[in-house]
XYZ file of C-alpha atoms in Angstrom:
95
model
C 80.993 130.075 -5.882
C 85.083 129.580 -6.746
C 86.971 133.142 -6.897
C 87.344 131.230 -11.325
C 83.566 130.572 -11.669
C 82.916 134.970 -10.300
C 85.415 136.259 -12.480
C 83.568 133.744 -15.402
C 80.251 135.452 -14.443
C 81.062 138.978 -13.804
C 82.385 138.647 -17.577
C 79.532 137.458 -18.656
C 77.480 139.638 -16.412
C 79.714 142.967 -18.526
C 79.374 141.127 -21.621
C 75.921 141.730 -20.996
C 76.311 145.430 -19.812
C 78.938 146.910 -21.842
C 76.917 147.708 -25.448
C 73.765 149.132 -23.674
C 75.674 151.538 -21.117
C 78.176 152.289 -23.861
C 75.296 153.076 -26.149
C 73.054 154.554 -23.575
C 75.607 157.290 -22.500
C 77.401 157.334 -25.504
C 81.219 156.325 -24.824
C 83.370 153.744 -25.822
C 83.112 149.943 -24.648
C 86.240 149.595 -23.690
C 85.073 152.185 -20.788
C 82.755 150.135 -18.959
C 84.915 148.071 -17.367
C 84.235 147.154 -13.567
C 86.239 149.607 -11.735
C 84.434 153.242 -14.068
C 82.506 155.325 -12.232
C 79.293 155.785 -13.540
C 78.693 159.464 -12.964
C 82.836 160.816 -12.611
C 83.732 158.231 -15.097
C 81.343 157.555 -17.990
C 79.104 160.724 -17.294
C 75.526 159.550 -16.721
C 73.382 162.040 -14.542
C 70.503 160.374 -11.844
C 67.772 160.784 -14.845
C 70.503 158.089 -15.939
C 71.019 156.289 -13.554
C 67.791 155.369 -13.290
C 66.936 154.767 -17.384
C 70.083 151.770 -16.673
C 69.272 150.400 -13.850
C 65.422 149.867 -14.906
C 66.732 148.084 -18.840
C 69.758 145.844 -16.317
C 65.768 145.114 -13.658
C 64.528 143.899 -17.274
C 67.412 142.387 -18.598
C 68.039 140.320 -16.158
C 64.897 139.561 -14.234
C 65.632 140.854 -11.234
C 64.372 143.113 -8.791
C 66.666 145.667 -7.549
C 65.917 147.713 -3.755
C 65.661 151.435 -3.348
C 68.476 151.319 -0.654
C 70.632 149.000 -3.314
C 70.217 151.479 -6.072
C 70.884 154.304 -3.913
C 74.625 152.907 -3.312
C 76.020 151.677 -6.986
C 78.310 153.930 -7.919
C 80.490 151.931 -10.487
C 79.943 149.198 -13.337
C 81.435 146.493 -10.759
C 78.365 147.520 -7.944
C 75.335 146.717 -10.836
C 77.016 143.416 -11.782
C 77.392 142.406 -8.068
C 73.843 143.571 -7.344
C 72.554 141.618 -11.210
C 74.398 138.270 -9.455
C 72.741 138.635 -5.961
C 69.010 139.786 -7.093
C 69.159 137.441 -10.788
C 66.258 135.132 -10.940
C 67.676 134.223 -14.015
C 69.729 130.855 -14.151
C 72.468 130.937 -15.765
C 73.259 134.266 -12.993
C 72.134 131.971 -10.192
C 74.483 130.013 -10.666
C 77.364 131.033 -11.223
C 76.911 128.900 -15.576
């Protein structure tokens, strides 16, 4: 996948996850950027992290392995794991 297509896919996924993270964590949508740390910047606690990841597993038809869940720190990490694990055609094919 070329860099431009990958960036566009990242932006599409971000558009899909931003409203949920913003609402769930009570932060402004513009704070939900790939570099934002879910716990340190956006205030997620461990229960929030579990609920956020469960929602994205449902939304993107994916299964995030426990060992990967433990490594997720930023919004960008969420985007990357969704790209790797999603069963949705538009995500898999980078559309």
